[in-house]
mmCIF file of C-alpha atoms and ligand atoms in Angstrom:
data_model
loop_
_atom_site.group_PDB
_atom_site.id
_atom_site.type_symbol
_atom_site.label_atom_id
_atom_site.label_comp_id
_atom_site.label_asym_id
_atom_site.label_seq_id
_atom_site.Cartn_x
_atom_site.Cartn_y
_atom_site.Cartn_z
ATOM 1 C CA MET A 43 -134.511 -28.380 50.565
ATOM 2 C CA LEU A 44 -134.912 -31.175 52.643
ATOM 3 C CA ASN A 45 -133.091 -35.035 52.014
ATOM 4 C CA LEU A 46 -135.445 -36.958 52.195
ATOM 5 C CA GLY A 47 -134.596 -41.123 53.529
ATOM 6 C CA ILE A 48 -137.063 -43.285 53.144
ATOM 7 C CA LEU A 49 -136.580 -47.134 54.940
ATOM 8 C CA ILE A 50 -138.531 -49.426 54.564
ATOM 9 C CA SER A 51 -139.247 -53.760 55.039
ATOM 10 C CA GLY A 52 -141.861 -54.349 52.995
ATOM 11 C CA ARG A 53 -146.160 -53.231 51.679
ATOM 12 C CA GLY A 54 -143.924 -49.851 51.929
ATOM 13 C CA SER A 55 -147.509 -47.852 51.811
ATOM 14 C CA ASN A 56 -147.131 -45.058 53.868
ATOM 15 C CA MET A 57 -144.013 -44.622 51.821
ATOM 16 C CA GLU A 58 -146.491 -44.609 48.490
ATOM 17 C CA ALA A 59 -148.716 -42.216 50.743
ATOM 18 C CA ILE A 60 -145.655 -39.651 50.656
ATOM 19 C CA LEU A 61 -143.828 -40.173 46.732
ATOM 20 C CA LYS A 62 -147.470 -39.315 45.499
ATOM 21 C CA ALA A 63 -148.616 -36.475 47.821
ATOM 22 C CA ILE A 64 -144.775 -34.945 47.444
ATOM 23 C CA LYS A 65 -145.269 -34.856 43.404
ATOM 24 C CA ARG A 66 -149.135 -34.011 43.787
ATOM 25 C CA GLN A 67 -149.477 -31.873 46.688
ATOM 26 C CA LYS A 68 -146.123 -30.228 46.398
ATOM 27 C CA ILE A 69 -144.599 -30.918 49.094
ATOM 28 C CA PRO A 70 -141.213 -29.093 49.591
ATOM 29 C CA ILE A 71 -139.478 -32.014 50.138
ATOM 30 C CA ASN A 72 -136.395 -33.492 47.750
ATOM 31 C CA PRO A 73 -137.091 -37.975 47.298
ATOM 32 C CA ALA A 74 -133.261 -38.720 47.555
ATOM 33 C CA ILE A 75 -133.715 -43.005 48.237
ATOM 34 C CA ILE A 76 -135.132 -45.851 49.184
ATOM 35 C CA ILE A 77 -133.202 -47.778 51.621
ATOM 36 C CA SER A 78 -134.506 -51.361 52.597
ATOM 37 C CA ASN A 79 -133.380 -54.225 54.492
ATOM 38 C CA ASN A 80 -134.937 -56.684 52.650
ATOM 39 C CA PRO A 81 -134.902 -57.528 49.021
ATOM 40 C CA ASP A 82 -138.091 -58.781 48.752
ATOM 41 C CA ALA A 83 -139.730 -55.453 49.984
ATOM 42 C CA MET A 84 -142.449 -55.053 47.941
ATOM 43 C CA GLY A 85 -142.066 -51.420 48.207
ATOM 44 C CA LEU A 86 -139.062 -51.101 46.139
ATOM 45 C CA LYS A 87 -141.120 -51.770 42.559
ATOM 46 C CA ILE A 88 -143.349 -49.477 43.960
ATOM 47 C CA ALA A 89 -140.713 -46.738 44.251
ATOM 48 C CA GLN A 90 -138.493 -47.869 40.984
ATOM 49 C CA LYS A 91 -141.765 -47.287 39.005
ATOM 50 C CA MET A 92 -142.453 -44.285 40.531
ATOM 51 C CA GLY A 93 -138.920 -43.313 39.166
ATOM 52 C CA ILE A 94 -137.310 -42.823 42.957
ATOM 53 C CA LYS A 95 -133.811 -44.416 43.754
ATOM 54 C CA THR A 96 -133.171 -47.506 45.614
ATOM 55 C CA GLU A 97 -130.812 -49.207 47.572
ATOM 56 C CA VAL A 98 -130.637 -52.216 49.132
ATOM 57 C CA ILE A 99 -128.987 -53.129 52.394
ATOM 58 C CA ALA A 100 -129.846 -57.049 53.324
ATOM 59 C CA SER A 101 -129.322 -57.720 57.275
ATOM 60 C CA LYS A 102 -129.946 -61.211 56.677
ATOM 61 C CA ASN A 103 -127.053 -63.303 58.116
ATOM 62 C CA PHE A 104 -125.564 -59.667 58.252
ATOM 63 C CA ASP A 105 -122.930 -60.820 61.324
ATOM 64 C CA GLY A 106 -121.765 -57.301 62.057
ATOM 65 C CA THR A 107 -123.097 -55.029 65.372
ATOM 66 C CA ARG A 108 -126.346 -52.813 65.282
ATOM 67 C CA TRP A 109 -124.381 -49.711 64.722
ATOM 68 C CA GLN A 110 -122.570 -51.315 61.601
ATOM 69 C CA TYR A 111 -125.001 -52.402 60.112
ATOM 70 C CA ASP A 112 -126.731 -48.851 60.246
ATOM 71 C CA GLN A 113 -123.068 -47.854 59.002
ATOM 72 C CA LYS A 114 -124.243 -48.808 55.669
ATOM 73 C CA ILE A 115 -127.585 -46.876 56.025
ATOM 74 C CA ILE A 116 -125.627 -44.072 57.119
ATOM 75 C CA LYS A 117 -123.557 -44.328 54.055
ATOM 76 C CA ALA A 118 -126.040 -44.920 51.377
ATOM 77 C CA LEU A 119 -128.090 -41.394 53.036
ATOM 78 C CA GLU A 120 -124.638 -39.402 53.143
ATOM 79 C CA LYS A 121 -124.372 -40.379 49.542
ATOM 80 C CA HIS A 122 -127.220 -39.416 47.910
ATOM 81 C CA ARG A 123 -127.544 -35.900 50.929
ATOM 82 C CA VAL A 124 -129.802 -37.571 53.743
ATOM 83 C CA THR A 125 -127.149 -35.369 55.757
ATOM 84 C CA PRO A 126 -128.332 -34.445 59.512
ATOM 85 C CA LYS A 127 -128.281 -31.619 58.194
ATOM 86 C CA ASN A 128 -130.048 -31.584 55.362
ATOM 87 C CA GLY A 129 -131.850 -34.262 55.622
ATOM 88 C CA LEU A 130 -134.916 -35.830 56.763
ATOM 89 C CA VAL A 131 -135.768 -40.025 57.682
ATOM 90 C CA CYS A 132 -138.610 -41.210 58.090
ATOM 91 C CA LEU A 133 -139.074 -44.609 58.726
ATOM 92 C CA ALA A 134 -142.116 -45.885 56.884
ATOM 93 C CA GLY A 135 -142.136 -49.750 58.288
ATOM 94 C CA PHE A 136 -138.578 -50.492 58.682
ATOM 95 C CA MET A 137 -138.759 -53.487 61.178
ATOM 96 C CA ARG A 138 -135.324 -52.912 62.641
ATOM 97 C CA ILE A 139 -134.768 -51.199 66.141
ATOM 98 C CA ILE A 140 -131.766 -49.015 64.645
ATOM 99 C CA SER A 141 -129.048 -48.123 67.236
ATOM 100 C CA PRO A 142 -128.130 -44.877 69.890
ATOM 101 C CA GLU A 143 -125.548 -44.351 67.328
ATOM 102 C CA PHE A 144 -127.425 -43.119 64.372
ATOM 103 C CA ILE A 145 -130.452 -41.526 66.354
ATOM 104 C CA SER A 146 -127.766 -39.152 68.161
ATOM 105 C CA LYS A 147 -125.602 -38.824 64.505
ATOM 106 C CA TYR A 148 -129.337 -37.896 63.094
ATOM 107 C CA LYS A 149 -130.616 -35.673 66.097
ATOM 108 C CA ASN A 150 -134.174 -35.313 65.344
ATOM 109 C CA ARG A 151 -134.063 -35.963 61.478
ATOM 110 C CA ILE A 152 -136.057 -39.457 62.327
ATOM 111 C CA ILE A 153 -139.389 -40.286 62.124
ATOM 112 C CA ASN A 154 -141.494 -42.361 62.234
ATOM 113 C CA ILE A 155 -145.201 -43.836 62.219
ATOM 114 C CA HIS A 156 -146.329 -46.068 64.703
ATOM 115 C CA PRO A 157 -150.426 -47.871 64.273
ATOM 116 C CA ALA A 158 -151.889 -46.562 67.646
ATOM 117 C CA ILE A 159 -152.291 -43.578 69.788
ATOM 118 C CA LEU A 160 -148.341 -43.586 72.217
ATOM 119 C CA PRO A 161 -147.453 -43.951 75.060
ATOM 120 C CA SER A 162 -150.289 -47.154 74.808
ATOM 121 C CA PHE A 163 -149.130 -49.707 73.347
ATOM 122 C CA PRO A 164 -145.585 -49.480 71.645
ATOM 123 C CA GLY A 165 -143.890 -51.913 69.525
ATOM 124 C CA LEU A 166 -144.934 -54.918 67.705
ATOM 125 C CA HIS A 167 -148.325 -56.449 66.943
ATOM 126 C CA ALA A 168 -149.964 -52.495 68.312
ATOM 127 C CA GLN A 169 -153.372 -52.743 66.072
ATOM 128 C CA LYS A 170 -153.784 -56.227 68.464
ATOM 129 C CA GLN A 171 -151.958 -55.033 71.810
ATOM 130 C CA ALA A 172 -155.452 -51.790 71.846
ATOM 131 C CA LEU A 173 -158.008 -54.853 70.677
ATOM 132 C CA ASP A 174 -157.229 -56.822 73.225
ATOM 133 C CA TYR A 175 -156.962 -54.387 75.760
ATOM 134 C CA GLY A 176 -160.552 -53.185 75.205
ATOM 135 C CA VAL A 177 -160.056 -49.045 74.224
ATOM 136 C CA LYS A 178 -162.530 -47.954 71.989
ATOM 137 C CA PHE A 179 -160.171 -45.244 70.195
ATOM 138 C CA SER A 180 -156.988 -46.137 68.500
ATOM 139 C CA GLY A 181 -155.264 -44.282 65.745
ATOM 140 C CA CYS A 182 -152.099 -43.383 64.720
ATOM 141 C CA THR A 183 -148.429 -41.161 65.696
ATOM 142 C CA VAL A 184 -145.930 -39.419 64.646
ATOM 143 C CA HIS A 185 -143.310 -39.367 66.231
ATOM 144 C CA PHE A 186 -139.740 -37.675 65.742
ATOM 145 C CA VAL A 187 -136.759 -41.366 66.952
ATOM 146 C CA ASP A 188 -135.229 -40.957 70.089
ATOM 147 C CA SER A 189 -133.015 -43.836 72.032
ATOM 148 C CA GLY A 190 -136.921 -45.648 73.282
ATOM 149 C CA VAL A 191 -139.233 -47.951 71.046
ATOM 150 C CA ASP A 192 -142.052 -45.714 70.057
ATOM 151 C CA THR A 193 -141.151 -42.635 72.507
ATOM 152 C CA GLY A 194 -139.415 -39.621 70.658
ATOM 153 C CA PRO A 195 -141.827 -36.612 70.771
ATOM 154 C CA ILE A 196 -145.116 -36.578 69.450
ATOM 155 C CA ILE A 197 -145.836 -34.450 65.268
ATOM 156 C CA LEU A 198 -149.857 -35.435 65.063
ATOM 157 C CA GLN A 199 -151.892 -38.324 66.288
ATOM 158 C CA GLU A 200 -155.107 -39.081 64.019
ATOM 159 C CA ILE A 201 -157.508 -41.330 65.788
ATOM 160 C CA VAL A 202 -159.917 -44.086 65.121
ATOM 161 C CA PRO A 203 -162.833 -45.577 66.635
ATOM 162 C CA VAL A 204 -162.551 -48.941 67.273
ATOM 163 C CA LEU A 205 -165.715 -51.015 66.545
ATOM 164 C CA ASP A 206 -167.537 -54.204 68.532
ATOM 165 C CA ASP A 207 -166.689 -56.189 66.201
ATOM 166 C CA ASP A 208 -163.667 -54.693 64.772
ATOM 167 C CA THR A 209 -161.005 -57.458 64.277
ATOM 168 C CA GLU A 210 -157.242 -57.212 64.173
ATOM 169 C CA GLU A 211 -156.998 -56.628 60.457
ATOM 170 C CA THR A 212 -160.272 -54.286 60.314
ATOM 171 C CA LEU A 213 -158.399 -51.997 62.530
ATOM 172 C CA SER A 214 -155.826 -52.260 60.820
ATOM 173 C CA ARG A 215 -156.760 -51.547 57.092
ATOM 174 C CA LYS A 216 -158.889 -48.353 59.299
ATOM 175 C CA ILE A 217 -155.882 -46.915 60.433
ATOM 176 C CA LEU A 218 -153.708 -47.388 58.016
ATOM 177 C CA ALA A 219 -155.372 -44.577 55.760
ATOM 178 C CA LYS A 220 -155.313 -42.849 58.458
ATOM 179 C CA GLU A 221 -151.841 -43.632 58.702
ATOM 180 C CA HIS A 222 -151.319 -42.442 54.743
ATOM 181 C CA LYS A 223 -153.134 -38.913 55.197
ATOM 182 C CA ALA A 224 -150.883 -38.542 59.514
ATOM 183 C CA TYR A 225 -147.583 -39.620 58.072
ATOM 184 C CA VAL A 226 -147.865 -36.204 54.687
ATOM 185 C CA LYS A 227 -148.944 -34.643 56.853
ATOM 186 C CA ALA A 228 -146.336 -35.096 58.951
ATOM 187 C CA VAL A 229 -143.489 -34.422 56.091
ATOM 188 C CA ARG A 230 -144.928 -31.526 54.824
ATOM 189 C CA LEU A 231 -144.508 -29.563 58.364
ATOM 190 C CA VAL A 232 -140.850 -30.528 59.255
ATOM 191 C CA ALA A 233 -139.992 -29.822 55.230
ATOM 192 C CA GLU A 234 -141.704 -26.661 56.093
ATOM 193 C CA GLY A 235 -139.228 -26.201 59.349
ATOM 194 C CA LYS A 236 -142.980 -25.516 61.252
ATOM 195 C CA ILE A 237 -141.651 -28.198 64.014
ATOM 196 C CA LYS A 238 -140.262 -26.808 66.961
ATOM 197 C CA ILE A 239 -139.585 -29.317 69.808
ATOM 198 C CA ALA A 240 -138.778 -28.216 73.178
ATOM 199 C CA GLY A 241 -137.773 -31.332 75.124
ATOM 200 C CA ARG A 242 -141.010 -34.538 74.492
ATOM 201 C CA LYS A 243 -143.075 -32.301 73.129
ATOM 202 C CA THR A 244 -143.372 -30.237 69.533
ATOM 203 C CA ARG A 245 -144.978 -27.587 68.592
ATOM 204 C CA ASN A 246 -146.639 -26.641 65.496
ATOM 205 C CA GLN A 247 -145.137 -22.897 64.570
ATOM 206 C CA GLY A 248 -147.450 -22.341 61.129
ATOM 207 C CA ARG A 249 -150.717 -22.692 63.092
HETATM 208 C C1 GRF B 354 -147.630 -49.654 59.293
HETATM 209 O O1 GRF B 354 -149.560 -50.068 59.985
HETATM 210 C C2 GRF B 354 -146.532 -48.817 59.757
HETATM 211 O O2 GRF B 354 -147.938 -47.685 61.305
HETATM 212 C C3 GRF B 354 -146.148 -49.613 60.900
HETATM 213 O O3 GRF B 354 -146.114 -51.060 60.260
HETATM 214 C C4 GRF B 354 -146.975 -51.000 58.830
HETATM 215 C C5 GRF B 354 -145.717 -50.681 57.899
HETATM 216 O O4 GRF B 354 -146.736 -50.527 56.049
HETATM 217 N N1 GRF B 354 -144.896 -49.196 61.388
HETATM 218 P P1 GRF B 354 -146.377 -50.386 54.907
HETATM 219 O O5 GRF B 354 -144.735 -50.767 54.866
HETATM 220 O O6 GRF B 354 -146.119 -48.841 54.726
HETATM 221 O O7 GRF B 354 -147.797 -50.415 54.552
#
């Protein structure tokens, strides 16, 4: 069974959805550690309440390089046996770009959720980007992390309609509800070993 590490920075609602699903829906993965770069992240309290171990590795005022910071994260992951061999790392609202060294060490072991249908609207404020562009559908994407920003092989996507009177807030809320479902589904597929990567495509072997 894989050991799961989740990296957060704030609210932690995707993390919560994953942790709840592991318990209730019996996803075969061990929720080993939640790591936050922000000591005030709401998600830390949620995880602690659920009895999951947490660590804070504060990034504010850290004056080393990105890789030096990531080495601290890796040390915490390894301490909880979230290794490149036995681990899965989920980025869930983790507001930092991770270093190429971290990505290559944990190759195809790091996944992320993005609140848009990639490759449209990567980066920050994806929901606002989608609204401003005038698309009629948006949604979310769960993908493996590679060295680009939101560019790795896509595991799955869920769509929501964009209505004329949607605001950034209403659209974000609709997408977030889909995110929770999509992230849980993706973690299950990866935990069960059903996702195979071929180039920049993934295949769901369970289908
Ligand atoms: C989500 O919208 C996610 O797609 C984005 O950051 C937000 C995190 O929300 N990367 P939460 O912390 O999981 O509630």
